[in-house]
Amino acid sequence: MKTNKRLILVALILICLGIGSYAIYKNAELDEQKSYQVILIPKIVDESNDFWTSLIEGAKMAAEENNLQLQVTAPDSEDAYEQQNELIQWAIDQKPDALIVAPTSYTQNSDMLQKVKDNNIKLVYVDSQTDRKIEDAAVATDNIETGTQLGDYAKELIESTPIEEPSIGIVGHVKGASTAIDRETGVRSGLGAYAENIEEVVFCDSAFGKAYDLTVDLIRKHPHMNVIVGLNEYSAVGAARAIKDLGLKNKVTVVGFDSSLEEIQLMEEGVFKGIVIQKSFNMGYLGVEQTAKLLNGEQVDEFLNSGSKLITMNNIYTEENQKLLFPFVGEQQ
Amino acid sequence: MSEKEKKQRKTVIGRFKSIRTAMLFSFTLIILVALSIFLIIALTYTENTVMDNAVSNTSKIIGQVNYDIDSYIDYMENISSVVVNNEDVQTVLFEDEASGVKRVAAEERVISQFRTIIDSRDDIYNIAAVRNMDHYVVNDGYTSLNSHVDIASQDWYQKAMESDTGISLSPSHVQNAITSSYKWVITLSRVITNQTTNVREGLFFIDLNYSAISNLCNNNKIGNKGYLYILDENGNLIYHPQQQLIYGGLKTERVDEVLECKNDHFIVSDDNDSKLYTISTSEKTGWTVVGVAYNSELLKNNKQTQLLYVLVALVLLAAVVILSSIISKGITKPVEDLRDSMEKVEQGEFDKASVAITTNNEIGSLSKSFNLMTDRIQNLMEQNVYEQEQKRKSEMKALQSQINPHFLYNTLDSIIWMAEGKKNEEVVLMTSSLARLLRQSISNEDELVPIRQEIDYVKSYLTIQKMRYKDKLEFQIEVDPEVEWNPIVKLVLQPIVENAIYHGLKYKETKGMLTINVTKDTQKIYIRIHDDGVGMNQDTLDHIFDHHKVNYKSNGVGIYNVQQRLQLHYGEEYGISYESRELEGTTATIIIPLNKGGDGDENE
């Protein structure tokens, strides 16, 4: 009886201490959180390209916010799918928790990306997609919708200017890339009946120079060409430079994708009549955020549209648009 | 009411099996309640205090940041006033007629001034004095204005022109007035009055980048997660650590609440955390500095304090349980001892019942009284037993000594009568019998005698009676030799025999026969005294043991006394029983226990 009571007392004290230490332990545990390893492989890392620079910027910010270890590596050019495959292989060897990829090719990266999945690494697409739906999540501009928006605006320009006998040329970026395919489809549907007036579609392999040359060739081949659509920053800027240099900025209407300082300047100069910009910062940010959610076991949408916006000369400096056009880099010099 | 409560409380306490448990339970319960109340008060109080401190601390920080920003802008305004009042600036912007040399020289001096300013500060992107697209100086002189942009249509230009002071501070915006540079800046603009015409014709502006402001904000963070942001009077963001995310629509910030808030702080509860927003608005800039602190961080120390409180409370509780266990044991131990003693007393074990007195309190005096009481009871009982014994002994003596004087007289009378008749032999026999009888009745002090001696006694008596009644009485005695030495209470046979003679044989016409038969079975000895006298009717038989039957005339002892003595000595199951039939005779049977093995001892 006596020993029994004493035992109960000892047990009571032990329980108290147990609760106490558990609470302290729990408190300490809250302060430490596991940090995941994530590798981001965009199509290119190019200081002169605002799209990718700002996408990576967004990704880094989200990584910091979500306490992820982010590593960024990319091929030397946007069409180098073989090099990107090598990088993906390298990434697999690093055994990260997740891989975020902007697939260079619609078809040629699929096998390698399948290996990523086979190694139990979470796979998230940004910007572009592949012919195989193996990704855990994707964050991209809805390229068909964005293309339609631009095609629609081109149609509006044709009708309001008005441009008699429209002759349209399209400067694409990488043949076979999902973004190029979707944007062309979108532009065609936006143009509506004027889609028939598309004379030729050329691909510049995401190089300013090649886009410039192809545009000069196009104008030479089709002297009446009066509308040119650039499907990404390289093709749009290349085409605009050519038109500017040829002195045809009043004769040829240039519209294009993406934004950069040069595009804005060209727009201010009147070469670009309109551009659709992708929210690249958001794309990078949301891509990493989705990845973080996946790693934390949360449910995410399979596809997340990061959004786009049509910018014309008239609305370039509205408060809303300048926030989208110019990345806010407060602390940089 | 209160009595009812008392009663109820009594039953609650009474429900426990022991006082100790009741004490332990009530102590623990009371302390638990007290501790809980204390805890609740302490926890709430600390939380409130911590919160108040947090509010006042963040208010101080925010106020300081606001003050620093005011100084910063002041400083920039000082720079601007130096430039605006500079002769050279006037020359460059307004003196169209000035000679080229003078202009160039003035421009160079302005540029060098600008350079000095830009080089000395890393928070200035652009510094410029502008009249129109033809008359301006920007930065180091190599930077040009963007030809596609009309400066005069810009907000920051117009506001300064319209302002009374001539000074305007823009919200965050993209500076597109400079060629090839589209940067987010805050523009401080100040009109330049043409001193010859006294008209506001030019404008000086400084584009501030965010390094100074973000440094101010980041150096004054509140906790690890907390942050500061700045709004202008219209609710536009001047600076926010996550400005890009907010501009991209990925994050939102509470702007309306801040503008509507009338106090210097408010608390917002989100899904998982509540945040403290502290506000300070500068009259100079019109900007509002907002400090955001996470309550989880502010109250982190509080959490630890609370944890400590709870732990201390638990330890205290444990200590109280242990202490009250010890104390209650100390209090109830004497009571338990007392209870155990009482149980012993209940069982009659008086000698072990004494309680050790360990306390001086009520229980001590209770124990003392109890000890006294038990001692007294024990003494009384012993005394009682002794007195009873004495009483019985004296009673026994009284009973034994009562040889009927009539019998003695009659016997002596018979002896005289026989002596007169010269019947010497008979006189001798009767006298010797009487002598034996008397000797036996007085000689032995012992209560118990062997059956043989008792039989001898009866034989002497019967011999006398036989001689007195001559041919009217005959007797026969048979004794099982094995029980001859068995002890029996003294003087029990004679009264029964006497009874048989006086009530049975005496009234018989013919010669009577009295038989004494002593037998035994395994447990008991049976002494049967049978007479073939007139017997007794049922009424006599029923009253044979009555007390009043003591009849001095015939029988000094009475059957009642014999029965009393037998049963007093042997117990209720032993004693005399009678059987009788009128005109046929009476049998009295004495049953006593057979004393096995102990015979010899008794004899010695």
Short mmCIF file of N, CA and C in Angstrom, two decimals, chain B residues 22-144:
data_model
loop_
_atom_site.label_atom_id
_atom_site.label_comp_id
_atom_site.label_asym_id
_atom_site.label_seq_id
_atom_site.Cartn_x
_atom_site.Cartn_y
_atom_site.Cartn_z
N ALA B 22 -8.93 11.28 1.91
CA ALA B 22 -9.77 12.47 1.83
C ALA B 22 -8.91 13.72 1.92
N MET B 23 -7.96 13.72 2.89
CA MET B 23 -7.10 14.90 3.05
C MET B 23 -6.25 15.09 1.81
N LEU B 24 -5.65 13.99 1.37
CA LEU B 24 -4.77 14.04 0.21
C LEU B 24 -5.52 14.61 -0.98
N PHE B 25 -6.71 14.05 -1.18
CA PHE B 25 -7.51 14.46 -2.33
C PHE B 25 -7.91 15.93 -2.21
N SER B 26 -8.37 16.33 -1.02
CA SER B 26 -8.83 17.72 -0.91
C SER B 26 -7.66 18.70 -1.02
N PHE B 27 -6.54 18.37 -0.36
CA PHE B 27 -5.36 19.24 -0.48
C PHE B 27 -5.00 19.44 -1.95
N THR B 28 -4.89 18.29 -2.64
CA THR B 28 -4.47 18.33 -4.04
C THR B 28 -5.45 19.15 -4.86
N LEU B 29 -6.72 18.92 -4.60
CA LEU B 29 -7.75 19.63 -5.37
C LEU B 29 -7.67 21.13 -5.12
N ILE B 30 -7.53 21.50 -3.85
CA ILE B 30 -7.48 22.92 -3.51
C ILE B 30 -6.26 23.56 -4.16
N ILE B 31 -5.11 22.89 -4.03
CA ILE B 31 -3.89 23.45 -4.61
C ILE B 31 -4.01 23.53 -6.13
N LEU B 32 -4.64 22.50 -6.70
CA LEU B 32 -4.81 22.47 -8.15
C LEU B 32 -5.62 23.68 -8.60
N VAL B 33 -6.71 23.91 -7.91
CA VAL B 33 -7.57 25.05 -8.25
C VAL B 33 -6.79 26.35 -8.08
N ALA B 34 -6.10 26.45 -6.95
CA ALA B 34 -5.34 27.68 -6.68
C ALA B 34 -4.28 27.89 -7.75
N LEU B 35 -3.57 26.82 -8.06
CA LEU B 35 -2.51 26.92 -9.07
C LEU B 35 -3.08 27.31 -10.42
N SER B 36 -4.21 26.71 -10.76
CA SER B 36 -4.82 27.00 -12.06
C SER B 36 -5.19 28.47 -12.15
N ILE B 37 -5.80 28.97 -11.08
CA ILE B 37 -6.20 30.37 -11.09
C ILE B 37 -4.96 31.25 -11.23
N PHE B 38 -3.95 30.90 -10.44
CA PHE B 38 -2.69 31.65 -10.50
C PHE B 38 -2.11 31.60 -11.91
N LEU B 39 -2.13 30.41 -12.49
CA LEU B 39 -1.56 30.23 -13.82
C LEU B 39 -2.29 31.09 -14.85
N ILE B 40 -3.61 31.01 -14.80
CA ILE B 40 -4.41 31.75 -15.77
C ILE B 40 -4.11 33.24 -15.66
N ILE B 41 -4.11 33.73 -14.41
CA ILE B 41 -3.85 35.15 -14.21
C ILE B 41 -2.45 35.49 -14.70
N ALA B 42 -1.48 34.68 -14.29
CA ALA B 42 -0.09 34.96 -14.64
C ALA B 42 0.10 34.95 -16.16
N LEU B 43 -0.49 33.91 -16.80
CA LEU B 43 -0.30 33.77 -18.24
C LEU B 43 -0.93 34.94 -18.99
N THR B 44 -2.15 35.28 -18.62
CA THR B 44 -2.82 36.39 -19.30
C THR B 44 -2.04 37.68 -19.06
N TYR B 45 -1.63 37.83 -17.80
CA TYR B 45 -0.95 39.07 -17.48
C TYR B 45 0.35 39.19 -18.28
N THR B 46 1.14 38.11 -18.32
CA THR B 46 2.40 38.19 -19.06
C THR B 46 2.13 38.42 -20.53
N GLU B 47 1.11 37.73 -21.05
CA GLU B 47 0.83 37.91 -22.47
C GLU B 47 0.50 39.37 -22.77
N ASN B 48 -0.36 39.95 -21.91
CA ASN B 48 -0.73 41.34 -22.12
C ASN B 48 0.49 42.25 -22.02
N THR B 49 1.31 41.99 -21.00
CA THR B 49 2.48 42.83 -20.80
C THR B 49 3.42 42.72 -21.99
N VAL B 50 3.65 41.47 -22.39
CA VAL B 50 4.56 41.26 -23.53
C VAL B 50 4.02 41.98 -24.76
N MET B 51 2.70 41.87 -24.95
CA MET B 51 2.09 42.50 -26.12
C MET B 51 2.25 44.02 -26.04
N ASP B 52 1.97 44.58 -24.85
CA ASP B 52 2.11 46.02 -24.69
C ASP B 52 3.54 46.45 -24.96
N ASN B 53 4.48 45.69 -24.41
CA ASN B 53 5.89 46.02 -24.64
C ASN B 53 6.22 45.96 -26.12
N ALA B 54 5.70 44.91 -26.76
CA ALA B 54 5.98 44.74 -28.19
C ALA B 54 5.47 45.94 -28.96
N VAL B 55 4.24 46.36 -28.64
CA VAL B 55 3.66 47.49 -29.35
C VAL B 55 4.52 48.74 -29.13
N SER B 56 4.90 48.97 -27.88
CA SER B 56 5.65 50.21 -27.62
C SER B 56 7.04 50.12 -28.24
N ASN B 57 7.63 48.92 -28.22
CA ASN B 57 8.95 48.78 -28.85
C ASN B 57 8.89 49.01 -30.35
N THR B 58 7.95 48.33 -31.00
CA THR B 58 7.87 48.49 -32.45
C THR B 58 7.51 49.94 -32.79
N SER B 59 6.66 50.54 -31.98
CA SER B 59 6.33 51.95 -32.23
C SER B 59 7.59 52.80 -32.22
N LYS B 60 8.45 52.52 -31.25
CA LYS B 60 9.70 53.29 -31.16
C LYS B 60 10.53 53.08 -32.41
N ILE B 61 10.65 51.79 -32.80
CA ILE B 61 11.47 51.47 -33.98
C ILE B 61 10.92 52.18 -35.21
N ILE B 62 9.59 52.05 -35.39
CA ILE B 62 8.96 52.64 -36.58
C ILE B 62 9.15 54.16 -36.57
N GLY B 63 8.95 54.73 -35.38
CA GLY B 63 9.11 56.18 -35.26
C GLY B 63 10.53 56.59 -35.64
N GLN B 64 11.48 55.78 -35.19
CA GLN B 64 12.87 56.09 -35.49
C GLN B 64 13.12 56.01 -36.99
N VAL B 65 12.58 54.95 -37.62
CA VAL B 65 12.77 54.79 -39.06
C VAL B 65 12.16 55.98 -39.78
N ASN B 66 10.99 56.36 -39.35
CA ASN B 66 10.32 57.51 -39.97
C ASN B 66 11.19 58.76 -39.84
N TYR B 67 11.73 58.93 -38.66
CA TYR B 67 12.58 60.08 -38.42
C TYR B 67 13.81 60.04 -39.33
N ASP B 68 14.40 58.83 -39.45
CA ASP B 68 15.58 58.67 -40.31
C ASP B 68 15.24 58.99 -41.76
N ILE B 69 14.06 58.54 -42.18
CA ILE B 69 13.67 58.81 -43.57
C ILE B 69 13.48 60.30 -43.78
N ASP B 70 12.85 60.94 -42.80
CA ASP B 70 12.69 62.40 -42.89
C ASP B 70 14.05 63.07 -43.01
N SER B 71 15.02 62.62 -42.21
CA SER B 71 16.35 63.23 -42.28
C SER B 71 16.97 62.99 -43.65
N TYR B 72 16.72 61.76 -44.13
CA TYR B 72 17.28 61.39 -45.42
C TYR B 72 16.74 62.32 -46.52
N ILE B 73 15.42 62.48 -46.51
CA ILE B 73 14.80 63.34 -47.51
C ILE B 73 15.26 64.79 -47.31
N ASP B 74 15.35 65.18 -46.05
CA ASP B 74 15.87 66.52 -45.72
C ASP B 74 17.22 66.76 -46.38
N TYR B 75 18.04 65.73 -46.21
CA TYR B 75 19.39 65.81 -46.75
C TYR B 75 19.35 65.99 -48.26
N MET B 76 18.48 65.22 -48.91
CA MET B 76 18.35 65.31 -50.35
C MET B 76 17.82 66.68 -50.76
N GLU B 77 16.91 67.19 -49.96
CA GLU B 77 16.38 68.52 -50.25
C GLU B 77 17.48 69.57 -50.13
N ASN B 78 18.36 69.37 -49.16
CA ASN B 78 19.48 70.30 -49.02
C ASN B 78 20.36 70.27 -50.25
N ILE B 79 20.63 69.04 -50.73
CA ILE B 79 21.41 68.93 -51.96
C ILE B 79 20.72 69.70 -53.08
N SER B 80 19.38 69.45 -53.16
CA SER B 80 18.64 70.09 -54.25
C SER B 80 18.68 71.60 -54.13
N SER B 81 18.60 72.09 -52.90
CA SER B 81 18.58 73.55 -52.77
C SER B 81 19.94 74.15 -53.15
N VAL B 82 20.99 73.37 -52.86
CA VAL B 82 22.32 73.85 -53.28
C VAL B 82 22.39 73.97 -54.79
N VAL B 83 21.86 72.90 -55.47
CA VAL B 83 21.92 72.90 -56.94
C VAL B 83 21.04 73.99 -57.53
N VAL B 84 19.83 74.07 -56.98
CA VAL B 84 18.85 74.99 -57.56
C VAL B 84 19.35 76.43 -57.50
N ASN B 85 20.03 76.76 -56.42
CA ASN B 85 20.51 78.13 -56.28
C ASN B 85 21.88 78.38 -56.89
N ASN B 86 22.35 77.42 -57.60
CA ASN B 86 23.67 77.52 -58.19
C ASN B 86 23.63 78.42 -59.42
N GLU B 87 24.53 79.40 -59.45
CA GLU B 87 24.61 80.33 -60.60
C GLU B 87 24.83 79.59 -61.90
N ASP B 88 25.71 78.57 -61.82
CA ASP B 88 26.07 77.84 -63.03
C ASP B 88 24.87 77.15 -63.64
N VAL B 89 23.98 76.59 -62.75
CA VAL B 89 22.79 75.91 -63.26
C VAL B 89 21.93 76.91 -64.01
N GLN B 90 21.79 78.09 -63.41
CA GLN B 90 21.04 79.16 -64.08
C GLN B 90 21.62 79.45 -65.46
N THR B 91 22.92 79.54 -65.46
CA THR B 91 23.60 79.86 -66.72
C THR B 91 23.32 78.78 -67.76
N VAL B 92 23.50 77.52 -67.34
CA VAL B 92 23.36 76.42 -68.30
C VAL B 92 21.94 76.34 -68.83
N LEU B 93 20.97 76.50 -67.94
CA LEU B 93 19.59 76.28 -68.35
C LEU B 93 18.96 77.50 -69.04
N PHE B 94 19.26 78.65 -68.49
CA PHE B 94 18.44 79.79 -68.95
C PHE B 94 19.16 80.83 -69.81
N GLU B 95 20.50 80.91 -69.67
CA GLU B 95 21.15 82.00 -70.41
C GLU B 95 21.46 81.57 -71.83
N ASP B 96 20.45 81.67 -72.67
CA ASP B 96 20.61 81.27 -74.07
C ASP B 96 21.65 82.14 -74.77
N GLU B 97 21.74 83.41 -74.28
CA GLU B 97 22.63 84.34 -74.99
C GLU B 97 24.08 84.18 -74.57
N ALA B 98 24.28 83.43 -73.49
CA ALA B 98 25.66 83.32 -72.98
C ALA B 98 26.59 82.72 -74.01
N SER B 99 27.79 83.15 -73.93
CA SER B 99 28.77 82.68 -74.91
C SER B 99 29.02 81.19 -74.69
N GLY B 100 29.38 80.56 -75.75
CA GLY B 100 29.64 79.12 -75.69
C GLY B 100 30.64 78.76 -74.62
N VAL B 101 31.67 79.55 -74.54
CA VAL B 101 32.73 79.25 -73.56
C VAL B 101 32.18 79.30 -72.14
N LYS B 102 31.41 80.34 -71.89
CA LYS B 102 30.87 80.49 -70.55
C LYS B 102 29.93 79.34 -70.19
N ARG B 103 29.13 78.98 -71.19
CA ARG B 103 28.18 77.88 -70.99
C ARG B 103 28.90 76.57 -70.70
N VAL B 104 29.91 76.31 -71.55
CA VAL B 104 30.65 75.05 -71.38
C VAL B 104 31.32 75.00 -70.01
N ALA B 105 31.90 76.16 -69.65
CA ALA B 105 32.57 76.20 -68.35
C ALA B 105 31.57 75.96 -67.22
N ALA B 106 30.39 76.62 -67.33
CA ALA B 106 29.36 76.45 -66.30
C ALA B 106 28.87 75.02 -66.27
N GLU B 107 28.66 74.46 -67.46
CA GLU B 107 28.17 73.09 -67.54
C GLU B 107 29.15 72.12 -66.90
N GLU B 108 30.44 72.38 -67.16
CA GLU B 108 31.46 71.50 -66.58
C GLU B 108 31.44 71.55 -65.05
N ARG B 109 31.24 72.79 -64.55
CA ARG B 109 31.20 72.92 -63.09
C ARG B 109 29.98 72.19 -62.51
N VAL B 110 28.86 72.32 -63.22
CA VAL B 110 27.65 71.62 -62.74
C VAL B 110 27.87 70.12 -62.77
N ILE B 111 28.43 69.66 -63.91
CA ILE B 111 28.66 68.22 -64.04
C ILE B 111 29.59 67.72 -62.94
N SER B 112 30.62 68.52 -62.65
CA SER B 112 31.55 68.05 -61.63
C SER B 112 30.86 68.03 -60.26
N GLN B 113 29.96 68.99 -60.08
CA GLN B 113 29.19 68.97 -58.82
C GLN B 113 28.31 67.71 -58.74
N PHE B 114 27.63 67.43 -59.86
CA PHE B 114 26.80 66.24 -59.92
C PHE B 114 27.62 64.99 -59.65
N ARG B 115 28.76 64.96 -60.30
CA ARG B 115 29.64 63.78 -60.14
C ARG B 115 30.03 63.58 -58.68
N THR B 116 30.40 64.71 -58.08
CA THR B 116 30.78 64.63 -56.66
C THR B 116 29.64 64.03 -55.85
N ILE B 117 28.44 64.50 -56.15
CA ILE B 117 27.29 64.01 -55.38
C ILE B 117 27.07 62.52 -55.64
N ILE B 118 27.07 62.13 -56.93
CA ILE B 118 26.82 60.73 -57.27
C ILE B 118 27.90 59.82 -56.71
N ASP B 119 29.14 60.28 -56.82
CA ASP B 119 30.24 59.44 -56.34
C ASP B 119 30.20 59.27 -54.82
N SER B 120 29.74 60.31 -54.16
CA SER B 120 29.77 60.22 -52.70
C SER B 120 28.59 59.41 -52.16
N ARG B 121 27.61 59.23 -53.00
CA ARG B 121 26.44 58.49 -52.49
C ARG B 121 26.09 57.37 -53.46
N ASP B 122 25.80 56.20 -52.91
CA ASP B 122 25.44 55.11 -53.82
C ASP B 122 23.93 54.90 -53.87
N ASP B 123 23.18 55.86 -53.30
CA ASP B 123 21.74 55.70 -53.35
C ASP B 123 21.10 56.63 -54.38
N ILE B 124 21.94 57.21 -55.24
CA ILE B 124 21.39 58.10 -56.26
C ILE B 124 21.65 57.52 -57.64
N TYR B 125 20.56 57.29 -58.39
CA TYR B 125 20.71 56.81 -59.76
C TYR B 125 21.02 57.98 -60.70
N ASN B 126 20.14 58.94 -60.65
CA ASN B 126 20.26 60.07 -61.58
C ASN B 126 20.14 61.37 -60.83
N ILE B 127 20.87 62.34 -61.33
CA ILE B 127 20.72 63.68 -60.80
C ILE B 127 20.70 64.59 -62.02
N ALA B 128 19.71 65.43 -62.11
CA ALA B 128 19.58 66.18 -63.37
C ALA B 128 18.94 67.54 -63.15
N ALA B 129 19.35 68.47 -63.97
CA ALA B 129 18.68 69.77 -64.04
C ALA B 129 18.21 69.92 -65.47
N VAL B 130 16.90 70.17 -65.57
CA VAL B 130 16.31 70.13 -66.91
C VAL B 130 15.47 71.37 -67.17
N ARG B 131 15.60 71.94 -68.35
CA ARG B 131 14.65 72.99 -68.74
C ARG B 131 13.78 72.43 -69.85
N ASN B 132 14.41 71.94 -70.87
CA ASN B 132 13.71 71.23 -71.92
C ASN B 132 14.68 70.27 -72.59
N MET B 133 14.32 69.69 -73.74
CA MET B 133 15.17 68.68 -74.35
C MET B 133 16.50 69.24 -74.84
N ASP B 134 16.55 70.56 -74.94
CA ASP B 134 17.80 71.15 -75.41
C ASP B 134 18.67 71.66 -74.27
N HIS B 135 18.04 72.01 -73.18
CA HIS B 135 18.79 72.54 -72.06
C HIS B 135 18.67 71.63 -70.85
N TYR B 136 19.65 70.80 -70.69
CA TYR B 136 19.64 69.96 -69.49
C TYR B 136 21.05 69.47 -69.18
N VAL B 137 21.21 69.11 -67.94
CA VAL B 137 22.44 68.43 -67.52
C VAL B 137 22.01 67.19 -66.73
N VAL B 138 22.54 66.03 -67.17
CA VAL B 138 22.20 64.79 -66.46
C VAL B 138 23.48 64.07 -66.06
N ASN B 139 23.53 63.73 -64.82
CA ASN B 139 24.64 62.92 -64.28
C ASN B 139 26.01 63.45 -64.72
N ASP B 140 26.76 62.59 -65.42
CA ASP B 140 28.12 62.96 -65.78
C ASP B 140 28.18 63.69 -67.13
N GLY B 141 27.03 64.03 -67.67
CA GLY B 141 27.04 64.77 -68.93
C GLY B 141 26.95 63.87 -70.14
N TYR B 142 27.28 62.60 -69.98
CA TYR B 142 27.19 61.69 -71.13
C TYR B 142 25.82 61.06 -71.24
N THR B 143 25.08 61.06 -70.17
CA THR B 143 23.73 60.48 -70.19
C THR B 143 22.79 61.45 -70.88
N SER B 144 21.92 60.90 -71.70
CA SER B 144 20.98 61.78 -72.38
C SER B 144 19.57 61.47 -71.93
#
